[in-house]
Short mmCIF file of C-alpha atoms in Angstrom, two decimals:
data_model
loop_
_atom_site.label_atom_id
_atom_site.label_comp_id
_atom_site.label_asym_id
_atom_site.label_seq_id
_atom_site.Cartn_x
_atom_site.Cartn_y
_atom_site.Cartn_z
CA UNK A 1 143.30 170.63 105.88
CA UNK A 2 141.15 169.65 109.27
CA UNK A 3 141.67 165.90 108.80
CA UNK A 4 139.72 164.87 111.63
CA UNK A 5 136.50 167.32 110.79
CA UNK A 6 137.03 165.63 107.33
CA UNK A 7 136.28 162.37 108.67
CA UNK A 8 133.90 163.16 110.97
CA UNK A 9 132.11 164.57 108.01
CA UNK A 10 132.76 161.39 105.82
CA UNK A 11 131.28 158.72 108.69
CA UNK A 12 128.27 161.16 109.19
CA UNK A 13 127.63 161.45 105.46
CA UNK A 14 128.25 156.94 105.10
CA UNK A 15 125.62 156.92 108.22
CA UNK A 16 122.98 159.49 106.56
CA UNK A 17 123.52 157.29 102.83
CA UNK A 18 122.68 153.87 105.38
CA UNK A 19 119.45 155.20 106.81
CA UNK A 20 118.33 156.36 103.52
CA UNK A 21 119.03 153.07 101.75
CA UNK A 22 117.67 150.93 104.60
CA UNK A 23 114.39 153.20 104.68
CA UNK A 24 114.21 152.41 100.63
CA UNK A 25 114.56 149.16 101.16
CA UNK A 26 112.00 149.06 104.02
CA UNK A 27 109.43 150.28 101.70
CA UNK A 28 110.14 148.60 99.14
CA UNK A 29 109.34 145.19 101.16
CA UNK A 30 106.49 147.03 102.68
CA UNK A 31 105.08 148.10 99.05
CA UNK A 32 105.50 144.25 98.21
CA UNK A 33 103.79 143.20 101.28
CA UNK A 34 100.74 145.09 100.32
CA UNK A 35 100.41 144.02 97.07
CA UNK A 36 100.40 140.54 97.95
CA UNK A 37 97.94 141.05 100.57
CA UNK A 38 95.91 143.17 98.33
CA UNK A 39 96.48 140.70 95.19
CA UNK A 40 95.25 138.05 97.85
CA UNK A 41 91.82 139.57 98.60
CA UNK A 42 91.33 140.09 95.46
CA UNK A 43 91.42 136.43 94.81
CA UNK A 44 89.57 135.15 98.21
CA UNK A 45 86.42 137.47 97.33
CA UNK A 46 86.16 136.35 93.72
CA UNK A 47 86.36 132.30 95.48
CA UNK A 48 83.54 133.60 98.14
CA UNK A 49 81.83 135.24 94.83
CA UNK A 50 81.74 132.17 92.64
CA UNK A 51 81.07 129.89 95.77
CA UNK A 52 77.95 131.75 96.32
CA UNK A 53 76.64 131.45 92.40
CA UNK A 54 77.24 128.09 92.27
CA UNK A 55 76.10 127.05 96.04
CA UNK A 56 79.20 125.51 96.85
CA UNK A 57 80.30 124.82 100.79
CA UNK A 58 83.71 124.93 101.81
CA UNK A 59 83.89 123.47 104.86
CA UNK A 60 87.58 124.38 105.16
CA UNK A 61 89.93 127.18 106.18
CA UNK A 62 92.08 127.90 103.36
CA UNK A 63 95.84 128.95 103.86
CA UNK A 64 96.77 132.44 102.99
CA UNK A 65 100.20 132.47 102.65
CA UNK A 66 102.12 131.87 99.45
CA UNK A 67 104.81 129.27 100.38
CA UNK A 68 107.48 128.23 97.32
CA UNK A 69 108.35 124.68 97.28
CA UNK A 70 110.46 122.26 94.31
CA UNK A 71 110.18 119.08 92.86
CA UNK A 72 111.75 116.35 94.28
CA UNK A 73 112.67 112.78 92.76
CA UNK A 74 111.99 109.84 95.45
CA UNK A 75 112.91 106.13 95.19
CA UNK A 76 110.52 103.87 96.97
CA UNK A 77 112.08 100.85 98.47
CA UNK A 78 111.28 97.43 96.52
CA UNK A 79 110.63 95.38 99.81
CA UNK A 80 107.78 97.16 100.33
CA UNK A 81 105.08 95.47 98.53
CA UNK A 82 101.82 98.02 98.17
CA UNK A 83 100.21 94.71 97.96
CA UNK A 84 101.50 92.68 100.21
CA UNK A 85 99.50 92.62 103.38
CA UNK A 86 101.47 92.08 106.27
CA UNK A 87 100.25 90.70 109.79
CA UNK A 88 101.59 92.32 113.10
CA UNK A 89 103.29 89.64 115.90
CA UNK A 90 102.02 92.57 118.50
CA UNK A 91 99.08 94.43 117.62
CA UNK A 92 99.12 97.72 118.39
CA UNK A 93 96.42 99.24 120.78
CA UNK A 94 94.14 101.57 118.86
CA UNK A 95 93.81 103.78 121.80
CA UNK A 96 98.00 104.60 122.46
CA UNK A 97 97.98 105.20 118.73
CA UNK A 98 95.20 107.24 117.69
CA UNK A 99 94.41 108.57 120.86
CA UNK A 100 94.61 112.17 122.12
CA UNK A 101 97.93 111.66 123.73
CA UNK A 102 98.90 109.31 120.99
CA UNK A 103 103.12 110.08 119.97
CA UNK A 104 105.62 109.16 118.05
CA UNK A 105 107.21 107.14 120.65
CA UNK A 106 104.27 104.68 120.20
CA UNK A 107 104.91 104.79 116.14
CA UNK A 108 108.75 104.45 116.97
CA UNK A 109 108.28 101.10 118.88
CA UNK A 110 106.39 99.45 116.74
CA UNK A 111 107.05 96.70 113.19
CA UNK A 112 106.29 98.57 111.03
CA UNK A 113 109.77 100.05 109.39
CA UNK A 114 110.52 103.65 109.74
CA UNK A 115 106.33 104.36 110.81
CA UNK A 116 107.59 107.63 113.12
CA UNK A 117 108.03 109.15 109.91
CA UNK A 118 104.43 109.10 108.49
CA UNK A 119 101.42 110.89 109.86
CA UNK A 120 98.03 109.72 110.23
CA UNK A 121 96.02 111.48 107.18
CA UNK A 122 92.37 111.58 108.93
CA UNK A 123 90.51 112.81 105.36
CA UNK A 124 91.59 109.45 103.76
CA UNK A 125 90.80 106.82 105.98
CA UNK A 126 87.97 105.03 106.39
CA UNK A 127 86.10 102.80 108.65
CA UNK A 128 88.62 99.62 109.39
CA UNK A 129 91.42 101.50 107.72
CA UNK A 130 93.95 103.82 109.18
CA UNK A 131 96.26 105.59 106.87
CA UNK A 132 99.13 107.43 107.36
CA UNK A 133 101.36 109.11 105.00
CA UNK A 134 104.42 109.62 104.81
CA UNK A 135 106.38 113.42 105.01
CA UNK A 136 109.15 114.74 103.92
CA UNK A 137 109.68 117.58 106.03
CA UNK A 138 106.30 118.59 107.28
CA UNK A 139 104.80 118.08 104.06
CA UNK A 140 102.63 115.37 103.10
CA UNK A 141 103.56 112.75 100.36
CA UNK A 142 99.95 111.78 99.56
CA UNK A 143 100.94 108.66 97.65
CA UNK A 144 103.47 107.17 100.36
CA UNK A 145 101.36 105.39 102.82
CA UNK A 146 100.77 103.01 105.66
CA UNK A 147 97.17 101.36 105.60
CA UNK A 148 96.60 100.04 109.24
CA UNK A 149 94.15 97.62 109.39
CA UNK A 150 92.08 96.98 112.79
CA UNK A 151 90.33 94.20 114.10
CA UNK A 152 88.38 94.91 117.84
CA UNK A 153 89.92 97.65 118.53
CA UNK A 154 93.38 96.78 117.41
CA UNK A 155 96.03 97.09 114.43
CA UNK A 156 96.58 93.59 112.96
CA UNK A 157 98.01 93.87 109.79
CA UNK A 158 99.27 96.57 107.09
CA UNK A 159 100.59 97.03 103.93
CA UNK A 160 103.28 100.18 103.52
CA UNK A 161 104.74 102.13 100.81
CA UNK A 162 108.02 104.12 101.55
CA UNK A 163 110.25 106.18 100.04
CA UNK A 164 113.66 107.43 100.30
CA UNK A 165 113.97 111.64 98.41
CA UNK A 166 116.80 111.88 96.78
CA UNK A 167 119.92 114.41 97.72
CA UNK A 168 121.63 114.81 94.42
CA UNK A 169 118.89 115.74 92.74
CA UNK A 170 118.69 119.99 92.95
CA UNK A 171 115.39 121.87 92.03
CA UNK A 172 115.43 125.22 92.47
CA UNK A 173 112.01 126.34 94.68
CA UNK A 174 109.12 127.93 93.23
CA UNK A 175 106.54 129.86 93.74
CA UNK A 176 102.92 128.69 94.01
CA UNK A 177 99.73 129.20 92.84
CA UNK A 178 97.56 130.15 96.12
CA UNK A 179 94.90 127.40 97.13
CA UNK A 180 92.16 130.62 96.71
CA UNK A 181 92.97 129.99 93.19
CA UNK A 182 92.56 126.25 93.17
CA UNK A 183 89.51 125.92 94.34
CA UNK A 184 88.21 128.77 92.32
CA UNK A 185 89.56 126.61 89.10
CA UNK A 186 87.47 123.58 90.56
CA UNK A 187 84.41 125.49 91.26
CA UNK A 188 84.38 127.50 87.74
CA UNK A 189 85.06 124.47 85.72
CA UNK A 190 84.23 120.78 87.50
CA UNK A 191 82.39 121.16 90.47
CA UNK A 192 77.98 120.87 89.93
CA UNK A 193 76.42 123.22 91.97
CA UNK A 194 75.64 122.00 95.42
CA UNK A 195 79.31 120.13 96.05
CA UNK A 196 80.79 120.58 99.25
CA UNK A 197 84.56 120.99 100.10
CA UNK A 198 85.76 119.26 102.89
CA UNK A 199 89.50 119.02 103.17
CA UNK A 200 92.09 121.42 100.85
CA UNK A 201 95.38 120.07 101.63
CA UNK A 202 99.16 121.44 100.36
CA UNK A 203 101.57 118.05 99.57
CA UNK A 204 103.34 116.07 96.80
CA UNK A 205 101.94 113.81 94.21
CA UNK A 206 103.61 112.02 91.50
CA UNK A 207 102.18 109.73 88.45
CA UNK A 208 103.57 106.08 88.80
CA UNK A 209 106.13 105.62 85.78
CA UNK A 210 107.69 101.88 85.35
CA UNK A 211 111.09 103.20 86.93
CA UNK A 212 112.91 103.06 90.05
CA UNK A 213 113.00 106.89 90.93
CA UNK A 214 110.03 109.29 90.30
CA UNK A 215 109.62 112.41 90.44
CA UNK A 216 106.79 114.38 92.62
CA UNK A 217 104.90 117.79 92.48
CA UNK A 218 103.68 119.72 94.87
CA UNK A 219 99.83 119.42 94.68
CA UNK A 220 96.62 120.96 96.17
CA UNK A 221 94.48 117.77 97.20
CA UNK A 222 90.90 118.81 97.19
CA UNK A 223 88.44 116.29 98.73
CA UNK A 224 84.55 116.37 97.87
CA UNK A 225 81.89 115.69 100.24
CA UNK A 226 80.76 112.90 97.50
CA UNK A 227 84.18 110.84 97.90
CA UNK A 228 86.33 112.67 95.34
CA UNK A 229 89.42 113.63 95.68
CA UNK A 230 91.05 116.22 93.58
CA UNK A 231 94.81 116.82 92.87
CA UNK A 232 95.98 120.12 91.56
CA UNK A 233 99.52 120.83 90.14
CA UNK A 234 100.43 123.59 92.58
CA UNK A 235 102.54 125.76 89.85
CA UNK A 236 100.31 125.47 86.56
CA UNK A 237 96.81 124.76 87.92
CA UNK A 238 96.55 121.61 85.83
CA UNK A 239 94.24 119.44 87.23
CA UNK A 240 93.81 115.45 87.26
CA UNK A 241 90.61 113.55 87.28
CA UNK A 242 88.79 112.94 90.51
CA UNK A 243 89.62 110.00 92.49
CA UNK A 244 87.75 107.91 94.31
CA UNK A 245 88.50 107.33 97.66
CA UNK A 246 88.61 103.80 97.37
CA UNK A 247 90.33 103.39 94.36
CA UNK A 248 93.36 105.48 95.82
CA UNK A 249 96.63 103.38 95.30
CA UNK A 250 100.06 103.39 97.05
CA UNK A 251 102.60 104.98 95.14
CA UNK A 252 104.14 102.96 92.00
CA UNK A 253 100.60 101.73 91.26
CA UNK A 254 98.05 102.23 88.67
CA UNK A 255 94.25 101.81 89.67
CA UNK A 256 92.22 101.13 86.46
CA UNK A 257 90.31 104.05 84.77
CA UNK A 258 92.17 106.54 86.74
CA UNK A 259 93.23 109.30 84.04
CA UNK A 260 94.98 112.80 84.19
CA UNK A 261 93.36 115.36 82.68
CA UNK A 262 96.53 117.02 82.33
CA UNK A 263 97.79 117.57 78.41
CA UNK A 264 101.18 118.63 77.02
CA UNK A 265 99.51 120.91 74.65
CA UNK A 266 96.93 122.49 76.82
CA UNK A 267 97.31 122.22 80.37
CA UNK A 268 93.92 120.26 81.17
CA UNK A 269 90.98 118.65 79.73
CA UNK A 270 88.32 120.08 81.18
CA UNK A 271 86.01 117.73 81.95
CA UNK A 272 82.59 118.02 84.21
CA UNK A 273 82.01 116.36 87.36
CA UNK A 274 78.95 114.24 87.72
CA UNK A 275 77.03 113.66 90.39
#
């Protein structure tokens, strides 16, 4: 026997069996890829579809991707009072912090306790009142804030929520529901006809429990030109009732009258929003 034509015929026939394996594989992601992007528009023309019927603005863009995310358990820390307003020894100049060239050297620098790690969340403040929230990651914790509070054109005082996630605790990612589909659930079942979406947002939540670790969800915030905000659970769709923008409150607190829609038994109550 030719030994060496036999293995040249063996490495030649291991190379041909690689190429056709890596070519099923590469359309098998490609077949994927188009299903999700097919799956996708599907979704985005029935939103545009139902938009239209009910004369709904959505002012904006809305992410297309479909990111997977888990839930994580945080421990806020006890000597941070939501309700205890604290004054500044050095203000802080509105202009270095909310500026255009505004960074996180400036947050770094200042009193407040770990503020480089929170981000200024635009949608939710108001006139008087910066706040930022806190991120773990890149993502938003929508409950964990700063509230910056400014007095001729400077930060005086604040109160701050902050939390610590917790290592130990393993979740295993999942994926979510797109934010197409979110809205859509809004517009078909709570938004009147008219409303107008301003902000649709991808972060954690969590309901305050009387305990020292909590556990948050990943959330699509949806804020309503009429001052309602919106959270839905980003892997069931269950939704809570609207919030107020004023009567948001730090994380570990209850503001009275605000309910969850969501139900054990059947996902959400679906309840109309009045206007």
């Amino acid at each position: 026997m030719n030994w060496s034509r036999a293995k040249t015929i063996l490495i030649c026939s291991f190379l041909m069996l690689n190429l056709i394996l890596g070519f099923q594989l590469w359309s098998t992601n490609r077949s994927n890829q188009t299903e999700i992007a097919l799956d996708t528009s599907g979704t985005v023309e029935e939103l545009n579809n139902a938009l239209r019927n009910k004369n709904i603005r959505l002012m904006d863009e809305l992410p297309t991707d479909q990111p997977k995310m888990k839930v994580i358990t945080v421990k806020y820390d006890d000597n941070m009072k939501p309700s205890e307003l604290k004054t500044l020894k050095t203000p802080i100049n509105m202009g270095n912090l909310l500026g255009k060239g505004a960074s996180k050297e400036v947050q770094a620098q200042s009193e407040i306790p770990n503020f480089g790690l929170y981000q200024l969340d635009s949608a939710i403040s108001r006139k008087g009142v910066y706040v930022f929230t806190q991120l773990y990651g890149k993502i938003p914790l929508f409950d964990v804030r700063v509230e910056l509070n400014e007095n001729n054109g400077e930060i005086t005082s604040y109160r701050q929520v902050y939390v610590e996630v917790e290592s130990g605790v393993e979740q295993i990612e999942q994926k979510l529901i797109p934010a197409q589909l979110a809205v859509r659930s809004l517009v078909d079942n709570y938004l009147s006809d008219g409303a107008i979406i301003t902000e649709v947002r991808l972060g954690y939540h969590g309901q305050p429990y009387n305990s020292e670790t909590q556990p948050m969800f990943p959330h699509w915030r949806i804020r309503i030109d009429n001052g309602d905000i919106y959270y839905v659970q980003a892997f069931n769709g269950a939704v809570e009732s609207p919030q107020k923008e004023s009567e948001l409150a730090p994380f570990g607190t209850q503001v009275d009258g605000a309910k969850s829609t969501e139900n054990p038994e059947n996902g959400s109550d679906k309840s109309k929003d009045k206007k």
